[in-house]
Amino acid sequence: MEFIRNIALTLLLCCCAHAVWSQAPDRELQLTLKNRDSLLFHAAFDTCDLNTMKSLFTEDFEFYHDKGGFTEGRDAFLNQISEGCSKRTAGDPPPTLRILVDDSLEVFPLYDQGKLYGAIQTGSHYFESLNGRGVYEKGDIAKFTHLWLLDDKVWKIRRELSYDHKSQ
């Protein structure tokens, strides 16, 4: 009886170890893309760092927004961001804050014949904007989807969707 219990315990431990080890690459990918997502929105809203933003998108980047329409190409998208940034004065607080909804971020790896080439990242976020009194007020909540591609060992967004905007 002791022998059978030891075998069962060993099998259980092996199954648990396999489950943990097989999830480690997905967890690493989730953390990597969460960091890239954070870097993107920090560069766009907090610092207006166009060089960082440029490094995060493919040249043929496309942006689909349910209220703002379609933007084709990285340069066209960055020109829109640059226009907004040019209206800011150095030292001013960011006019808009992006807040990721806790535990909403999901990542789904994409493989081609067993080789990781991309990932789909989805989540929800909301925005807060400065009012005339210098106080941030909650704005829309929305969903987003990023199609990330692995480009020469660097993760870049090729497609971005921003949709289901709703007032809070």
Backbone as ProteinMPNN parsed JSONL, in Angstrom:
{"seq_chain_A": "MEFIRNIALTLLLCCCAHAVWSQAPDRELQLTLKNRDSLLFHAAFDTCDLNTMKSLFTEDFEFYHDKGGFTEGRDAFLNQISEGCSKRTAGDPPPTLRILVDDSLEVFPLYDQGKLYGAIQTGSHYFESLNGRGVYEKGDIAKFTHLWLLDDKVWKIRRELSYDHKSQ", "coords_chain_A": {"N_chain_A": [[0.822, -1.187, 0.0], [1.915, 1.252, 0.816], [3.836, 1.552, -1.167], [2.267, 1.985, -3.493], [1.033, 4.375, -2.791], [3.278, 6.051, -2.724], [4.04, 5.985, -5.424], [1.775, 7.18, -6.562], [1.934, 9.711, -5.377], [4.363, 10.602, -6.451], [3.713, 10.699, -9.194], [1.736, 12.684, -9.091], [3.269, 14.9, -8.234], [4.992, 15.137, -10.435], [3.148, 15.813, -12.443], [2.249, 18.284, -11.474], [4.63, 19.757, -11.512], [5.161, 19.736, -14.239], [2.979, 21.237, -15.158], [3.538, 23.763, -14.017], [6.052, 24.362, -15.183], [5.354, 24.34, -17.905], [3.745, 26.57, -18.078], [5.404, 28.675, -17.569], [6.772, 29.997, -19.825], [4.538, 31.348, -20.976], [3.794, 33.024, -18.868], [6.051, 34.622, -18.683], [5.927, 35.862, -21.205], [3.506, 37.236, -20.862], [4.249, 39.067, -18.828], [6.296, 40.463, -20.162], [4.895, 41.7, -22.298], [3.058, 43.153, -20.853], [4.728, 45.004, -19.645], [5.659, 46.301, -21.97], [3.275, 47.387, -22.895], [2.731, 49.174, -20.799], [4.946, 50.866, -21.085], [4.367, 51.948, -23.599], [1.958, 53.472, -23.159], [2.843, 55.197, -21.197], [4.775, 56.628, -22.607], [3.13, 57.801, -24.54], [1.125, 59.305, -23.149], [2.216, 60.411, -20.77], [4.901, 61.363, -21.116], [5.245, 62.148, -23.747], [7.046, 60.898, -25.503], [8.15, 60.421, -28.42], [10.105, 58.967, -29.801], [10.393, 56.609, -28.308], [7.813, 55.628, -28.658], [7.841, 55.241, -31.439], [9.59, 53.104, -31.621], [8.023, 51.066, -30.714], [6.132, 50.314, -32.558], [5.311, 48.71, -35.678], [6.264, 49.671, -39.03], [4.085, 49.505, -40.741], [1.917, 49.857, -39.124], [-1.448, 49.844, -37.906], [-4.273, 51.581, -36.697], [-7.305, 51.236, -35.134], [-10.151, 52.811, -34.106], [-13.087, 53.132, -32.278], [-14.363, 55.543, -32.02], [-12.683, 57.53, -32.959], [-11.917, 56.767, -35.499], [-10.007, 55.413, -38.279], [-6.521, 54.972, -38.542], [-3.808, 54.844, -40.664], [-0.619, 53.563, -40.807], [2.47, 53.994, -39.113], [3.825, 56.488, -38.99], [1.796, 58.367, -39.597], [0.13, 57.972, -37.402], [1.863, 58.686, -35.29], [2.24, 61.354, -35.939], [-0.236, 62.442, -35.26], [-0.166, 62.1, -32.474], [2.034, 63.699, -31.916], [1.054, 66.248, -32.573], [-0.783, 66.685, -30.485], [0.989, 66.657, -28.346], [2.526, 68.892, -28.884], [1.067, 70.992, -27.955], [1.403, 71.07, -25.301], [2.968, 72.372, -22.348], [6.248, 72.368, -21.072], [6.769, 70.696, -18.023], [4.135, 70.787, -17.268], [1.426, 68.891, -15.884], [0.413, 65.668, -17.168], [-2.249, 65.905, -19.515], [-4.067, 63.877, -19.765], [-4.634, 60.772, -18.194], [-3.95, 57.334, -18.402], [-5.382, 54.443, -17.183], [-4.904, 51.163, -16.429], [-7.214, 48.562, -16.118], [-7.364, 46.601, -13.278], [-6.272, 43.238, -13.384], [-7.319, 42.794, -15.952], [-5.809, 42.398, -18.172], [-4.9, 40.24, -20.743], [-3.022, 37.742, -22.467], [-2.419, 36.098, -25.477], [-0.535, 33.772, -26.946], [0.899, 33.456, -30.255], [1.686, 31.027, -32.586], [3.735, 29.625, -35.152], [4.107, 26.716, -36.599], [5.105, 25.76, -34.161], [6.856, 27.77, -33.423], [7.158, 30.78, -31.718], [5.737, 33.728, -32.845], [4.17, 35.926, -32.486], [1.639, 37.729, -30.587], [-1.571, 38.15, -29.117], [-2.925, 40.707, -27.299], [-5.191, 41.657, -24.879], [-7.357, 43.859, -23.073], [-8.782, 46.073, -20.576], [-9.206, 49.544, -20.064], [-9.239, 52.789, -18.528], [-9.686, 56.34, -18.694], [-8.518, 59.384, -17.319], [-9.047, 62.817, -17.213], [-7.717, 66.121, -17.009], [-9.608, 68.647, -15.492], [-10.907, 72.024, -15.701], [-10.147, 73.016, -13.25], [-7.839, 71.828, -12.562], [-8.027, 69.217, -11.637], [-8.15, 65.717, -11.859], [-10.589, 63.923, -13.657], [-12.711, 61.089, -14.014], [-13.001, 59.494, -17.13], [-14.01, 57.932, -20.156], [-14.364, 54.347, -20.182], [-12.817, 51.629, -21.752], [-12.198, 48.947, -24.102], [-9.305, 47.238, -25.34], [-7.248, 45.91, -27.941], [-4.224, 44.54, -28.855], [-2.135, 43.594, -31.478], [0.718, 42.027, -31.303], [3.909, 41.605, -32.776], [6.807, 39.639, -33.124], [9.659, 41.068, -33.941], [12.649, 40.696, -35.198], [13.542, 39.799, -32.672], [12.386, 41.706, -31.067], [9.511, 43.004, -29.564], [6.789, 44.376, -31.257], [3.99, 46.468, -31.989], [1.597, 45.757, -34.396], [-1.082, 46.001, -35.109], [-3.687, 47.862, -33.623], [-6.563, 48.012, -31.679], [-9.139, 49.979, -30.404], [-11.935, 50.091, -28.528], [-15.477, 49.842, -27.717], [-16.018, 52.017, -26.047], [-17.225, 53.574, -23.165], [-19.104, 55.677, -21.021], [-18.289, 56.24, -17.582]], "CA_chain_A": [[0.0, 0.0, 0.0], [2.852, 2.385, 0.891], [4.462, 1.654, -2.491], [1.282, 2.585, -4.404], [0.872, 5.769, -2.379], [4.489, 6.763, -3.167], [3.953, 6.135, -6.877], [0.737, 8.179, -6.828], [2.47, 11.012, -4.98], [5.377, 10.954, -7.438], [2.998, 11.091, -10.41], [1.098, 13.967, -8.826], [4.318, 15.919, -8.237], [5.449, 15.301, -11.818], [2.11, 16.549, -13.163], [2.274, 19.671, -10.999], [5.86, 20.381, -12.013], [4.979, 19.95, -15.669], [2.041, 22.354, -15.318], [4.24, 25.007, -13.689], [7.082, 24.609, -16.193], [4.762, 24.626, -19.202], [3.142, 27.894, -18.033], [6.434, 29.696, -17.362], [6.957, 30.864, -20.994], [3.375, 32.222, -21.125], [3.882, 34.038, -17.808], [7.117, 35.541, -19.101], [5.371, 36.634, -22.304], [2.511, 38.143, -20.272], [4.974, 40.15, -18.156], [6.999, 41.249, -21.179], [3.953, 42.545, -23.032], [2.486, 44.106, -19.895], [5.73, 46.07, -19.537], [5.659, 47.051, -23.228], [2.026, 48.152, -22.875], [2.939, 50.272, -19.856], [5.901, 51.772, -21.722], [3.651, 52.628, -24.675], [1.045, 54.5, -22.677], [3.646, 56.205, -20.498], [5.377, 57.474, -23.646], [2.083, 58.543, -25.25], [0.354, 60.23, -22.328], [2.949, 61.069, -19.682], [6.153, 62.024, -21.482], [5.284, 62.505, -25.181], [8.312, 60.375, -26.013], [7.842, 59.883, -29.746], [11.112, 57.971, -30.188], [10.007, 55.341, -27.679], [6.619, 55.146, -29.344], [8.237, 54.753, -32.765], [10.23, 51.797, -31.451], [7.027, 50.081, -30.284], [5.208, 50.02, -33.653], [5.839, 48.387, -37.001], [6.029, 50.77, -39.976], [2.748, 49.362, -41.327], [0.979, 49.895, -38.009], [-2.806, 50.331, -38.151], [-5.007, 51.884, -35.473], [-8.747, 51.256, -35.324], [-10.771, 53.408, -32.921], [-14.529, 53.176, -32.53], [-14.849, 56.925, -32.027], [-11.744, 58.383, -33.684], [-11.7, 56.3, -36.859], [-8.895, 54.564, -38.707], [-5.254, 55.621, -38.879], [-2.942, 53.89, -41.351], [0.805, 53.857, -40.813], [3.09, 54.464, -37.866], [4.132, 57.915, -39.054], [0.541, 59.114, -39.499], [-0.313, 57.876, -36.011], [2.756, 59.485, -34.451], [1.976, 62.769, -36.223], [-1.393, 62.823, -34.439], [0.311, 62.2, -31.093], [2.925, 64.855, -31.869], [0.219, 67.459, -32.555], [-1.276, 66.85, -29.115], [2.129, 66.955, -27.469], [3.049, 70.236, -29.149], [0.23, 71.947, -27.224], [1.742, 70.992, -23.88], [4.093, 73.156, -21.86], [7.15, 71.564, -20.234], [6.484, 70.777, -16.598], [2.707, 70.61, -17.03], [1.03, 67.491, -15.68], [-0.226, 65.115, -18.369], [-3.669, 66.262, -19.553], [-4.863, 62.65, -19.683], [-3.996, 59.605, -17.604], [-4.5, 56.041, -18.78], [-5.316, 53.509, -16.058], [-5.228, 49.794, -16.803], [-8.115, 47.926, -15.166], [-6.697, 45.473, -12.613], [-6.546, 41.862, -13.809], [-8.028, 42.701, -17.232], [-4.862, 42.141, -19.244], [-4.714, 38.85, -21.142], [-2.118, 37.563, -23.599], [-2.606, 34.833, -26.173], [0.603, 33.609, -27.861], [0.664, 32.981, -31.617], [2.79, 30.171, -33.028], [3.77, 29.094, -36.51], [4.845, 25.459, -36.543], [5.778, 25.653, -32.87], [7.728, 28.916, -33.16], [6.438, 31.976, -31.298], [5.964, 34.859, -33.748], [3.34, 37.064, -32.124], [0.703, 37.546, -29.476], [-2.717, 39.04, -29.014], [-3.055, 41.224, -25.938], [-6.46, 42.353, -24.688], [-7.563, 44.38, -21.731], [-9.662, 47.224, -20.414], [-8.565, 50.678, -19.415], [-10.04, 54.004, -18.519], [-8.897, 57.553, -18.799], [-8.869, 60.524, -16.485], [-8.585, 64.055, -17.844], [-7.715, 67.316, -16.161], [-10.674, 69.612, -15.736], [-10.455, 73.407, -15.629], [-9.646, 73.315, -11.9], [-6.609, 71.079, -12.342], [-8.347, 67.959, -10.967], [-8.439, 64.648, -12.807], [-11.923, 63.349, -13.602], [-12.825, 59.859, -14.787], [-13.61, 59.563, -18.454], [-14.482, 56.667, -20.721], [-13.71, 53.054, -20.013], [-12.81, 51.01, -23.082], [-11.425, 47.723, -24.31], [-8.282, 47.376, -26.374], [-6.582, 44.7, -28.435], [-2.97, 44.788, -29.57], [-1.483, 42.474, -32.152], [2.175, 42.185, -31.182], [4.726, 40.708, -33.577], [8.212, 39.55, -32.737], [10.406, 41.604, -35.079], [14.078, 40.625, -34.886], [13.619, 39.602, -31.215], [11.801, 42.857, -30.39], [8.06, 43.024, -29.678], [6.231, 45.608, -31.808], [2.555, 46.398, -32.291], [1.251, 45.936, -35.809], [-2.467, 46.449, -35.155], [-4.261, 48.229, -32.334], [-7.992, 48.298, -31.701], [-9.644, 50.626, -29.197], [-13.359, 49.949, -28.815], [-16.44, 49.7, -26.629], [-15.896, 53.16, -25.129], [-18.455, 53.862, -22.428], [-18.945, 56.587, -19.875], [-18.311, 55.546, -16.29]], "C_chain_A": [[0.876, 1.265, 0.0], [3.492, 2.634, -0.473], [3.524, 2.356, -3.478], [1.088, 4.066, -4.074], [2.079, 6.598, -2.823], [4.474, 6.994, -4.683], [2.928, 7.216, -7.222], [1.227, 9.585, -6.491], [3.517, 11.496, -5.982], [4.726, 11.411, -8.74], [2.332, 12.449, -10.248], [2.113, 15.103, -8.859], [4.838, 16.184, -9.649], [4.439, 16.103, -12.63], [2.112, 18.016, -12.758], [3.498, 20.404, -11.541], [5.729, 20.682, -13.504], [4.048, 21.143, -15.915], [2.728, 23.684, -15.053], [5.262, 25.339, -14.769], [6.468, 24.973, -17.54], [4.112, 26.005, -19.235], [4.185, 29.004, -17.919], [6.66, 30.561, -18.605], [5.772, 31.819, -21.198], [3.386, 33.326, -20.078], [4.942, 35.081, -18.161], [6.635, 36.439, -20.233], [4.359, 37.652, -21.774], [3.209, 39.334, -19.608], [5.69, 41.06, -19.153], [6.039, 42.206, -21.871], [3.222, 43.518, -22.108], [3.444, 45.292, -19.728], [5.766, 46.929, -20.798], [4.405, 47.929, -23.33], [2.168, 49.372, -21.972], [3.878, 51.323, -20.448], [5.217, 52.595, -22.815], [2.789, 53.769, -24.132], [1.747, 55.566, -21.842], [4.25, 57.183, -21.518], [4.321, 58.346, -24.33], [1.445, 59.629, -24.389], [1.191, 61.026, -21.325], [4.134, 61.899, -20.171], [6.219, 62.515, -22.922], [6.607, 62.082, -25.817], [8.07, 59.666, -27.348], [8.854, 58.844, -30.213], [10.8, 56.609, -29.578], [8.79, 54.77, -28.379], [6.973, 54.565, -30.713], [8.831, 53.355, -32.674], [9.23, 50.691, -31.104], [6.067, 49.653, -31.394], [5.953, 49.574, -34.902], [5.527, 49.568, -37.928], [4.608, 50.725, -40.537], [1.655, 49.27, -40.251], [-0.377, 50.442, -38.456], [-3.524, 50.477, -36.82], [-6.488, 52.024, -35.81], [-9.395, 51.727, -34.025], [-12.256, 53.581, -33.205], [-15.116, 54.583, -32.507], [-13.971, 57.832, -32.89], [-11.421, 57.931, -35.089], [-10.437, 55.479, -37.04], [-7.668, 55.42, -39.009], [-4.334, 54.565, -39.47], [-1.504, 54.381, -41.338], [1.299, 54.449, -39.495], [3.306, 55.972, -37.886], [2.872, 58.77, -38.935], [0.028, 59.109, -38.057], [0.545, 58.754, -35.105], [2.595, 60.982, -34.712], [0.791, 63.271, -35.409], [-0.981, 63.008, -32.98], [1.17, 63.456, -30.934], [2.147, 66.163, -31.824], [-0.304, 67.733, -31.151], [-0.169, 67.24, -28.159], [2.636, 68.375, -27.663], [2.258, 71.309, -28.402], [0.548, 71.981, -25.733], [2.945, 71.866, -23.561], [4.934, 72.264, -20.951], [6.814, 71.787, -18.764], [5.006, 70.651, -16.258], [2.418, 69.142, -16.726], [0.382, 66.967, -16.959], [-1.713, 65.472, -18.372], [-4.594, 65.053, -19.418], [-4.013, 61.543, -19.064], [-4.7, 58.354, -18.117], [-4.298, 55.094, -17.614], [-5.782, 52.144, -16.547], [-6.122, 49.194, -15.721], [-7.419, 46.682, -14.608], [-7.196, 44.135, -13.156], [-7.311, 41.74, -15.127], [-7.111, 42.281, -18.37], [-4.712, 40.638, -19.487], [-3.813, 38.811, -22.367], [-2.312, 36.158, -24.155], [-1.488, 34.683, -27.195], [0.161, 33.07, -29.22], [1.912, 32.226, -32.083], [2.626, 29.809, -34.492], [4.692, 27.885, -36.476], [5.707, 25.372, -35.284], [6.677, 26.818, -32.511], [6.869, 30.144, -32.843], [6.765, 33.123, -32.241], [5.159, 36.096, -33.357], [2.457, 36.754, -30.937], [-0.426, 38.554, -29.609], [-2.843, 39.423, -27.546], [-4.381, 41.986, -25.863], [-6.544, 42.862, -23.258], [-8.58, 45.502, -21.745], [-8.885, 48.321, -19.706], [-9.54, 51.848, -19.391], [-9.099, 55.189, -18.471], [-9.419, 58.588, -17.821], [-8.257, 61.759, -17.132], [-8.657, 65.208, -16.861], [-8.899, 68.206, -16.522], [-10.1, 71.02, -15.59], [-9.889, 73.81, -14.283], [-8.375, 72.53, -11.575], [-6.809, 69.759, -11.599], [-8.667, 66.915, -12.042], [-9.842, 64.098, -12.554], [-11.965, 62.11, -14.487], [-13.542, 60.113, -16.101], [-14.085, 58.183, -18.87], [-13.683, 55.472, -20.213], [-13.829, 52.37, -21.376], [-12.019, 49.703, -23.053], [-10.374, 48.01, -25.382], [-7.737, 46.003, -26.724], [-5.346, 45.145, -29.193], [-2.531, 43.488, -30.231], [0.002, 42.774, -32.141], [2.853, 41.174, -32.09], [6.162, 40.775, -33.072], [9.047, 39.895, -33.958], [11.883, 41.66, -34.706], [14.297, 40.645, -33.373], [13.096, 40.787, -30.411], [10.294, 42.836, -30.639], [7.586, 44.391, -30.151], [4.751, 45.394, -32.121], [2.341, 46.652, -33.779], [-0.175, 46.46, -35.966], [-2.925, 46.775, -33.735], [-5.731, 48.563, -32.546], [-8.375, 48.895, -30.36], [-11.148, 50.753, -29.391], [-14.178, 49.806, -27.533], [-16.268, 50.798, -25.573], [-17.248, 53.454, -24.49], [-18.131, 54.835, -21.311], [-19.03, 55.773, -18.59], [-19.329, 56.175, -15.363]], "O_chain_A": [[0.603, 2.221, -0.727], [3.668, 3.781, -0.885], [3.961, 3.235, -4.221], [0.991, 4.903, -4.971], [1.912, 7.738, -3.255], [4.849, 8.065, -5.16], [3.182, 8.068, -8.075], [0.967, 10.534, -7.23], [3.548, 12.679, -6.321], [5.147, 12.409, -9.325], [2.359, 13.271, -11.164], [1.85, 16.153, -9.445], [5.093, 17.332, -10.012], [4.82, 16.971, -13.415], [1.989, 18.895, -13.611], [3.396, 21.55, -11.979], [6.135, 21.747, -13.971], [4.313, 21.966, -16.792], [2.518, 24.642, -15.797], [5.33, 26.481, -15.223], [7.004, 25.825, -18.249], [3.94, 26.568, -20.316], [3.864, 30.169, -18.155], [6.738, 31.781, -18.463], [5.977, 32.979, -21.555], [3.019, 34.461, -20.383], [4.74, 36.279, -17.958], [6.9, 37.641, -20.229], [4.363, 38.808, -22.2], [2.804, 40.48, -19.805], [5.689, 42.281, -19.0], [6.337, 43.392, -22.013], [2.813, 44.594, -22.543], [3.011, 46.444, -19.676], [5.889, 48.15, -20.71], [4.47, 49.068, -23.793], [1.77, 50.475, -22.345], [3.633, 52.523, -20.327], [5.461, 53.795, -22.94], [2.889, 54.903, -24.601], [1.296, 56.71, -21.787], [4.237, 58.398, -21.318], [4.591, 59.501, -24.663], [1.246, 60.752, -24.854], [0.898, 62.193, -21.065], [4.349, 63.014, -19.695], [7.156, 63.227, -23.284], [7.206, 62.838, -26.582], [7.818, 58.462, -27.388], [8.494, 57.926, -30.95], [10.926, 55.58, -30.242], [8.732, 53.574, -28.664], [6.459, 53.514, -31.096], [8.602, 52.519, -33.548], [9.56, 49.508, -31.192], [5.272, 48.733, -31.201], [7.08, 50.001, -35.154], [4.634, 50.366, -37.644], [3.996, 51.765, -40.78], [0.602, 48.67, -40.469], [-0.456, 51.367, -39.265], [-3.41, 49.63, -35.935], [-6.872, 52.826, -36.661], [-9.209, 51.116, -32.972], [-12.638, 54.112, -34.248], [-16.253, 54.785, -32.933], [-14.462, 58.793, -33.482], [-10.717, 58.636, -35.812], [-9.88, 54.93, -36.089], [-7.771, 56.464, -39.654], [-4.103, 53.52, -38.862], [-1.21, 55.482, -41.801], [0.641, 55.278, -38.867], [3.005, 56.657, -36.909], [2.881, 59.789, -38.245], [-0.451, 60.128, -37.559], [0.024, 59.478, -34.257], [2.791, 61.791, -33.805], [0.808, 64.401, -34.921], [-1.4, 63.965, -32.329], [1.049, 64.182, -29.948], [2.536, 67.09, -31.114], [-0.273, 68.87, -30.681], [-0.371, 68.061, -27.264], [3.122, 68.997, -26.718], [2.745, 72.428, -28.237], [0.026, 72.818, -24.996], [3.823, 72.071, -24.399], [4.394, 71.496, -20.155], [6.602, 72.916, -18.322], [4.652, 70.432, -15.099], [3.09, 68.253, -17.249], [-0.144, 67.751, -17.749], [-2.373, 65.355, -17.34], [-5.748, 65.182, -19.011], [-2.83, 61.4, -19.374], [-5.924, 58.337, -18.245], [-3.184, 54.95, -17.108], [-6.909, 51.989, -17.017], [-5.817, 49.308, -14.534], [-6.949, 45.826, -15.358], [-8.394, 43.938, -13.358], [-7.896, 40.692, -15.399], [-7.586, 41.853, -19.422], [-4.436, 39.869, -18.566], [-3.83, 39.72, -23.198], [-2.363, 35.173, -23.418], [-1.482, 35.385, -28.207], [-0.817, 32.33, -29.323], [3.034, 32.723, -31.986], [1.509, 29.701, -34.999], [5.908, 28.021, -36.34], [6.869, 24.971, -35.331], [7.215, 26.859, -31.405], [5.97, 30.499, -33.605], [7.934, 33.461, -32.424], [5.434, 37.193, -33.843], [2.516, 35.669, -30.358], [-0.253, 39.651, -30.14], [-2.863, 38.562, -26.666], [-4.651, 42.856, -26.691], [-5.88, 42.35, -22.358], [-9.158, 45.835, -22.78], [-8.025, 48.058, -18.866], [-10.523, 51.885, -20.131], [-7.897, 55.058, -18.241], [-10.616, 58.652, -17.538], [-7.098, 61.748, -17.547], [-9.536, 65.265, -16.0], [-9.158, 68.482, -17.693], [-8.897, 71.168, -15.374], [-9.22, 74.837, -14.176], [-7.894, 72.565, -10.443], [-5.87, 69.238, -10.997], [-9.37, 67.203, -13.011], [-10.236, 63.842, -11.416], [-11.353, 62.067, -15.555], [-14.535, 60.837, -16.173], [-14.506, 57.375, -18.043], [-12.506, 55.576, -19.869], [-14.836, 52.524, -22.067], [-11.282, 49.411, -22.111], [-10.536, 48.903, -26.214], [-7.763, 45.072, -25.919], [-5.411, 46.016, -30.06], [-2.555, 42.422, -29.616], [0.486, 43.646, -32.861], [2.429, 40.021, -32.17], [6.652, 41.824, -32.654], [9.133, 39.108, -34.901], [12.316, 42.56, -33.986], [15.122, 41.401, -32.86], [13.334, 40.869, -29.206], [9.847, 42.672, -31.774], [7.913, 45.421, -29.561], [4.323, 44.293, -32.468], [2.837, 47.629, -34.34], [-0.447, 47.269, -36.853], [-2.601, 46.069, -32.78], [-6.094, 49.295, -33.466], [-7.988, 48.385, -29.309], [-11.599, 51.439, -30.308], [-13.642, 49.671, -26.433], [-16.358, 50.545, -24.372], [-18.269, 53.566, -25.169], [-17.041, 54.82, -20.738], [-19.733, 54.766, -18.512], [-19.491, 55.726, -14.228]]}, "name": "protein", "num_of_chains": 1, "seq": "MEFIRNIALTLLLCCCAHAVWSQAPDRELQLTLKNRDSLLFHAAFDTCDLNTMKSLFTEDFEFYHDKGGFTEGRDAFLNQISEGCSKRTAGDPPPTLRILVDDSLEVFPLYDQGKLYGAIQTGSHYFESLNGRGVYEKGDIAKFTHLWLLDDKVWKIRRELSYDHKSQ"}
